[in-house]
Amino acid sequence: MLRSSTWSRRLSSISCALVAPRRHSSGTAALPRAADAAHETLDSLREQVKALTAERDAALARANGRLAGKVSIVTGGGGGLGQAQCVRLAEEGSVVHIWETDAAKGAETLAKLGGTMAGKHALHSVDVADEAAVAEAVAAVEAQSGPIHVLVNNAAVFVFESVEDATEAQWDFSHSVLIKGTAFACKHVIPSMRRAGGGSIINFGSICGQRANFNFAVYELRRRTLLSAEHFC
């Protein structure tokens, strides 16, 4: 089965070419031979895109149900990537517990969740920077659905400031969510995963943690720190 990153790389390698205009029936004979060859290449690339898309759809169809009966937590699951993660986990058969501080966004995600466990998903108001709140939420999830199998540490805050301009409060805020929040979630979920017989923890890095940008110092440093998270959880 191809992974989505493989599809992305293969599709991105040809996407630029696909914006070129198609050949028109009138005046075709007058086109230079090189232009004819270019259009034939585009036609071939379009067929490759169709084939890759069909292969992806077939693979996803086969994958449905991989998480049947599993219990998942997604921090920051109220919007964007977090919402997409929740929807996909539910499609795979997991019971999904959304951790979100924005009640409206969390409710929107919850309304989108279906799958075989529809009606068993839940929304929790959790500030991951508060260890006591994290511990309480983990206990609530386990009491409702049983031991936890999947933890997605998606919660994040975006502080885009240079070293010179960032305030102490901004450094503390970024650290509390991205670093402490990830650590607290791992700390309190891991014992539950042991009771489940094992599980998966997904932490997120960023290109910002690998490539310096003058005005992203606060965010970049926190993301770079998370790149080492695989060594402790």
mmCIF file of C-alpha atoms in Angstrom:
data_model
loop_
_atom_site.group_PDB
_atom_site.id
_atom_site.type_symbol
_atom_site.label_atom_id
_atom_site.label_comp_id
_atom_site.label_asym_id
_atom_site.label_seq_id
_atom_site.Cartn_x
_atom_site.Cartn_y
_atom_site.Cartn_z
ATOM 1 C CA MET A 1 0.000 0.000 0.000
ATOM 2 C CA LEU A 2 1.291 3.452 -0.835
ATOM 3 C CA ARG A 3 1.515 5.917 2.044
ATOM 4 C CA SER A 4 -0.074 9.349 1.577
ATOM 5 C CA SER A 5 3.371 10.962 1.640
ATOM 6 C CA THR A 6 4.348 8.779 -1.330
ATOM 7 C CA TRP A 7 1.280 9.893 -3.269
ATOM 8 C CA SER A 8 2.018 13.504 -2.353
ATOM 9 C CA ARG A 9 5.605 13.302 -3.592
ATOM 10 C CA ARG A 10 4.609 11.607 -6.839
ATOM 11 C CA LEU A 11 1.718 13.962 -7.506
ATOM 12 C CA SER A 12 3.683 17.100 -6.613
ATOM 13 C CA SER A 13 6.414 16.083 -9.029
ATOM 14 C CA ILE A 14 3.978 16.463 -11.908
ATOM 15 C CA SER A 15 1.507 19.070 -10.648
ATOM 16 C CA CYS A 16 3.358 22.058 -12.089
ATOM 17 C CA ALA A 17 3.190 20.629 -15.575
ATOM 18 C CA LEU A 18 -0.567 20.191 -15.401
ATOM 19 C CA VAL A 19 -1.253 23.923 -15.477
ATOM 20 C CA ALA A 20 -0.018 24.133 -19.073
ATOM 21 C CA PRO A 21 -2.743 24.695 -21.703
ATOM 22 C CA ARG A 22 -4.187 21.754 -23.607
ATOM 23 C CA ARG A 23 -3.729 21.363 -27.340
ATOM 24 C CA HIS A 24 -6.536 22.782 -29.461
ATOM 25 C CA SER A 25 -7.830 20.948 -32.513
ATOM 26 C CA SER A 26 -7.451 23.993 -34.763
ATOM 27 C CA GLY A 27 -3.961 24.727 -35.945
ATOM 28 C CA THR A 28 -2.474 21.570 -34.471
ATOM 29 C CA ALA A 29 -0.485 20.815 -37.610
ATOM 30 C CA ALA A 30 1.225 24.167 -37.302
ATOM 31 C CA LEU A 31 2.479 23.509 -33.794
ATOM 32 C CA PRO A 32 6.186 22.824 -33.553
ATOM 33 C CA ARG A 33 7.104 19.215 -33.026
ATOM 34 C CA ALA A 34 8.424 19.996 -29.548
ATOM 35 C CA ALA A 35 5.075 21.472 -28.510
ATOM 36 C CA ASP A 36 3.262 18.350 -29.734
ATOM 37 C CA ALA A 37 5.610 16.223 -27.654
ATOM 38 C CA ALA A 38 4.998 18.425 -24.624
ATOM 39 C CA HIS A 39 1.223 18.056 -24.923
ATOM 40 C CA GLU A 40 1.548 14.298 -25.278
ATOM 41 C CA THR A 41 3.595 14.313 -22.082
ATOM 42 C CA LEU A 42 0.884 16.293 -20.319
ATOM 43 C CA ASP A 43 -1.743 13.792 -21.440
ATOM 44 C CA SER A 44 0.415 11.014 -20.039
ATOM 45 C CA LEU A 45 0.858 12.862 -16.750
ATOM 46 C CA ARG A 46 -2.881 13.379 -16.434
ATOM 47 C CA GLU A 47 -3.391 9.651 -16.849
ATOM 48 C CA GLN A 48 -0.798 9.050 -14.137
ATOM 49 C CA VAL A 49 -2.712 11.356 -11.791
ATOM 50 C CA LYS A 50 -5.928 9.432 -12.459
ATOM 51 C CA ALA A 51 -4.168 6.131 -11.798
ATOM 52 C CA LEU A 52 -2.580 7.380 -8.575
ATOM 53 C CA THR A 53 -5.881 8.772 -7.353
ATOM 54 C CA ALA A 54 -7.641 5.480 -8.041
ATOM 55 C CA GLU A 55 -4.849 3.578 -6.288
ATOM 56 C CA ARG A 56 -5.099 5.875 -3.270
ATOM 57 C CA ASP A 57 -8.882 5.535 -3.058
ATOM 58 C CA ALA A 58 -8.653 1.764 -3.280
ATOM 59 C CA ALA A 59 -6.002 1.648 -0.554
ATOM 60 C CA LEU A 60 -8.094 3.832 1.741
ATOM 61 C CA ALA A 61 -11.110 1.621 1.165
ATOM 62 C CA ARG A 62 -9.079 -1.439 2.172
ATOM 63 C CA ALA A 63 -7.765 0.395 5.239
ATOM 64 C CA ASN A 64 -11.186 1.102 6.763
ATOM 65 C CA GLY A 65 -11.600 -0.604 10.114
ATOM 66 C CA ARG A 66 -7.929 -0.751 11.123
ATOM 67 C CA LEU A 67 -8.792 0.937 14.439
ATOM 68 C CA ALA A 68 -12.037 -0.881 15.142
ATOM 69 C CA GLY A 69 -12.689 -0.874 18.873
ATOM 70 C CA LYS A 70 -9.659 1.304 19.637
ATOM 71 C CA VAL A 71 -9.816 4.455 21.777
ATOM 72 C CA SER A 72 -8.138 7.636 20.522
ATOM 73 C CA ILE A 73 -7.444 11.093 21.930
ATOM 74 C CA VAL A 74 -6.700 14.096 19.710
ATOM 75 C CA THR A 75 -5.558 17.232 21.514
ATOM 76 C CA GLY A 76 -6.533 20.454 19.774
ATOM 77 C CA GLY A 77 -9.086 18.493 17.769
ATOM 78 C CA GLY A 78 -11.426 21.395 17.134
ATOM 79 C CA GLY A 79 -10.269 22.606 13.763
ATOM 80 C CA GLY A 80 -7.885 22.337 10.828
ATOM 81 C CA LEU A 81 -5.529 19.385 11.091
ATOM 82 C CA GLY A 82 -7.002 18.294 14.405
ATOM 83 C CA GLN A 83 -10.492 18.038 12.977
ATOM 84 C CA ALA A 84 -9.235 16.092 9.956
ATOM 85 C CA GLN A 85 -7.386 13.690 12.270
ATOM 86 C CA CYS A 86 -10.514 13.095 14.348
ATOM 87 C CA VAL A 87 -12.629 12.425 11.259
ATOM 88 C CA ARG A 88 -10.093 9.959 9.850
ATOM 89 C CA LEU A 89 -9.712 8.086 13.138
ATOM 90 C CA ALA A 90 -13.496 7.752 13.368
ATOM 91 C CA GLU A 91 -13.647 6.480 9.785
ATOM 92 C CA GLU A 92 -11.164 3.786 10.777
ATOM 93 C CA GLY A 93 -13.511 2.585 13.532
ATOM 94 C CA SER A 94 -11.982 4.274 16.573
ATOM 95 C CA VAL A 95 -13.859 5.895 19.432
ATOM 96 C CA VAL A 96 -12.525 9.474 19.296
ATOM 97 C CA HIS A 97 -12.162 11.791 22.271
ATOM 98 C CA ILE A 98 -11.662 15.399 21.230
ATOM 99 C CA TRP A 99 -9.691 17.622 23.587
ATOM 100 C CA GLU A 100 -10.384 21.257 22.773
ATOM 101 C CA THR A 101 -10.548 24.559 24.684
ATOM 102 C CA ASP A 102 -12.795 26.190 22.069
ATOM 103 C CA ALA A 103 -16.251 24.723 22.724
ATOM 104 C CA ALA A 104 -17.724 25.825 19.393
ATOM 105 C CA LYS A 105 -14.895 24.316 17.341
ATOM 106 C CA GLY A 106 -14.979 21.135 19.395
ATOM 107 C CA ALA A 107 -18.730 20.763 18.870
ATOM 108 C CA GLU A 108 -18.259 21.265 15.128
ATOM 109 C CA THR A 109 -15.735 18.432 15.001
ATOM 110 C CA LEU A 110 -17.911 16.160 17.127
ATOM 111 C CA ALA A 111 -20.828 16.689 14.746
ATOM 112 C CA LYS A 112 -18.672 15.471 11.851
ATOM 113 C CA LEU A 113 -17.662 12.185 13.454
ATOM 114 C CA GLY A 114 -19.303 9.025 12.199
ATOM 115 C CA GLY A 115 -17.964 5.544 11.631
ATOM 116 C CA THR A 116 -19.032 2.376 13.390
ATOM 117 C CA MET A 117 -18.644 4.107 16.771
ATOM 118 C CA ALA A 118 -20.912 7.048 15.943
ATOM 119 C CA GLY A 119 -22.615 8.254 19.114
ATOM 120 C CA LYS A 120 -19.746 7.095 21.332
ATOM 121 C CA HIS A 121 -17.320 9.887 20.476
ATOM 122 C CA ALA A 122 -16.902 12.635 23.069
ATOM 123 C CA LEU A 123 -15.722 16.204 23.517
ATOM 124 C CA HIS A 124 -13.673 17.302 26.527
ATOM 125 C CA SER A 125 -12.655 20.830 27.513
ATOM 126 C CA VAL A 126 -8.978 20.353 28.346
ATOM 127 C CA ASP A 127 -6.112 22.824 28.693
ATOM 128 C CA VAL A 128 -3.102 20.597 28.050
ATOM 129 C CA ALA A 129 -0.850 23.093 29.848
ATOM 130 C CA ASP A 130 -2.670 22.192 33.090
ATOM 131 C CA GLU A 131 -1.385 18.826 34.301
ATOM 132 C CA ALA A 132 -4.251 18.287 36.729
ATOM 133 C CA ALA A 133 -6.766 18.896 33.924
ATOM 134 C CA VAL A 134 -4.924 16.430 31.683
ATOM 135 C CA ALA A 135 -4.891 13.739 34.370
ATOM 136 C CA GLU A 136 -8.606 14.267 35.023
ATOM 137 C CA ALA A 137 -9.427 14.083 31.306
ATOM 138 C CA VAL A 138 -7.452 10.860 30.829
ATOM 139 C CA ALA A 139 -9.355 9.303 33.721
ATOM 140 C CA ALA A 140 -12.656 10.460 32.202
ATOM 141 C CA VAL A 141 -11.789 8.972 28.794
ATOM 142 C CA GLU A 142 -10.808 5.644 30.311
ATOM 143 C CA ALA A 143 -13.916 5.542 32.502
ATOM 144 C CA GLN A 144 -16.124 6.164 29.482
ATOM 145 C CA SER A 145 -14.407 4.090 26.780
ATOM 146 C CA GLY A 146 -11.738 1.922 28.384
ATOM 147 C CA PRO A 147 -7.940 1.971 28.021
ATOM 148 C CA ILE A 148 -6.460 4.343 25.455
ATOM 149 C CA HIS A 149 -4.731 3.085 22.298
ATOM 150 C CA VAL A 150 -3.913 6.260 20.357
ATOM 151 C CA LEU A 151 -2.746 9.724 21.461
ATOM 152 C CA VAL A 152 -2.362 12.481 18.868
ATOM 153 C CA ASN A 153 -0.560 15.482 20.369
ATOM 154 C CA ASN A 154 -1.905 18.043 17.934
ATOM 155 C CA ALA A 155 -2.535 21.020 20.269
ATOM 156 C CA ALA A 156 -0.361 24.004 19.399
ATOM 157 C CA VAL A 157 -0.053 27.751 19.710
ATOM 158 C CA PHE A 158 1.607 30.000 17.169
ATOM 159 C CA VAL A 159 3.869 32.744 18.481
ATOM 160 C CA PHE A 160 5.729 34.293 15.566
ATOM 161 C CA GLU A 161 8.295 36.663 17.047
ATOM 162 C CA SER A 162 12.035 37.155 16.814
ATOM 163 C CA VAL A 163 14.320 36.586 19.802
ATOM 164 C CA GLU A 164 14.569 40.364 20.243
ATOM 165 C CA ASP A 165 10.825 41.004 20.175
ATOM 166 C CA ALA A 166 9.345 38.012 22.024
ATOM 167 C CA THR A 167 8.136 38.691 25.550
ATOM 168 C CA GLU A 168 8.586 36.417 28.543
ATOM 169 C CA ALA A 169 4.840 35.758 28.542
ATOM 170 C CA GLN A 170 4.993 34.625 24.892
ATOM 171 C CA TRP A 171 7.884 32.252 25.623
ATOM 172 C CA ASP A 172 6.011 30.810 28.617
ATOM 173 C CA PHE A 173 2.752 30.425 26.681
ATOM 174 C CA SER A 174 4.420 28.612 23.789
ATOM 175 C CA HIS A 175 6.381 26.355 26.131
ATOM 176 C CA SER A 176 3.346 25.512 28.274
ATOM 177 C CA VAL A 177 1.279 24.192 25.349
ATOM 178 C CA LEU A 178 3.802 22.756 22.895
ATOM 179 C CA ILE A 179 6.284 21.245 25.358
ATOM 180 C CA LYS A 180 4.593 20.792 28.717
ATOM 181 C CA GLY A 181 1.257 19.965 27.100
ATOM 182 C CA THR A 182 2.812 17.191 25.024
ATOM 183 C CA ALA A 183 4.747 15.847 28.015
ATOM 184 C CA PHE A 184 1.705 15.907 30.332
ATOM 185 C CA ALA A 185 -0.463 14.086 27.813
ATOM 186 C CA CYS A 186 2.179 11.408 27.276
ATOM 187 C CA LYS A 187 2.805 11.062 31.018
ATOM 188 C CA HIS A 188 -0.821 10.352 31.869
ATOM 189 C CA VAL A 189 -1.821 8.373 28.759
ATOM 190 C CA ILE A 190 1.111 5.937 28.748
ATOM 191 C CA PRO A 191 -0.100 3.993 31.849
ATOM 192 C CA SER A 192 -3.489 3.593 30.160
ATOM 193 C CA MET A 193 -1.783 2.335 27.006
ATOM 194 C CA ARG A 194 0.036 -0.254 29.086
ATOM 195 C CA ARG A 195 -3.330 -1.447 30.383
ATOM 196 C CA ALA A 196 -4.494 -1.611 26.750
ATOM 197 C CA GLY A 197 -1.530 -3.804 25.862
ATOM 198 C CA GLY A 198 0.199 -1.104 23.804
ATOM 199 C CA GLY A 199 -0.579 1.918 21.687
ATOM 200 C CA SER A 200 0.672 4.702 19.457
ATOM 201 C CA ILE A 201 1.667 8.278 20.292
ATOM 202 C CA ILE A 202 1.848 10.760 17.430
ATOM 203 C CA ASN A 203 3.792 13.986 18.014
ATOM 204 C CA PHE A 204 4.176 16.721 15.413
ATOM 205 C CA GLY A 205 7.299 18.506 14.341
ATOM 206 C CA SER A 206 7.439 21.153 11.637
ATOM 207 C CA ILE A 207 9.682 22.374 8.875
ATOM 208 C CA CYS A 208 9.987 25.387 11.171
ATOM 209 C CA GLY A 209 11.933 23.161 13.541
ATOM 210 C CA GLN A 210 14.511 22.411 10.867
ATOM 211 C CA ARG A 211 14.847 25.611 8.872
ATOM 212 C CA ALA A 212 15.594 28.910 10.610
ATOM 213 C CA ASN A 213 13.356 31.924 10.118
ATOM 214 C CA PHE A 214 14.281 35.137 11.902
ATOM 215 C CA ASN A 215 10.725 36.043 12.918
ATOM 216 C CA PHE A 216 9.641 32.552 13.998
ATOM 217 C CA ALA A 217 12.184 32.052 16.789
ATOM 218 C CA VAL A 218 9.693 31.167 19.540
ATOM 219 C CA TYR A 219 7.699 28.702 17.459
ATOM 220 C CA GLU A 220 10.765 27.174 15.796
ATOM 221 C CA LEU A 221 12.553 26.441 19.048
ATOM 222 C CA ARG A 222 9.526 24.663 20.482
ATOM 223 C CA ARG A 223 9.028 22.591 17.335
ATOM 224 C CA ARG A 224 12.713 21.691 17.261
ATOM 225 C CA THR A 225 12.397 20.477 20.855
ATOM 226 C CA LEU A 226 9.450 18.266 19.887
ATOM 227 C CA LEU A 227 11.581 16.550 17.251
ATOM 228 C CA SER A 228 13.376 14.807 20.117
ATOM 229 C CA ALA A 229 10.119 13.685 21.733
ATOM 230 C CA GLU A 230 10.440 10.237 20.140
ATOM 231 C CA HIS A 231 13.293 9.554 22.549
ATOM 232 C CA PHE A 232 11.170 9.852 25.697
ATOM 233 C CA CYS A 233 7.707 8.615 24.693
#
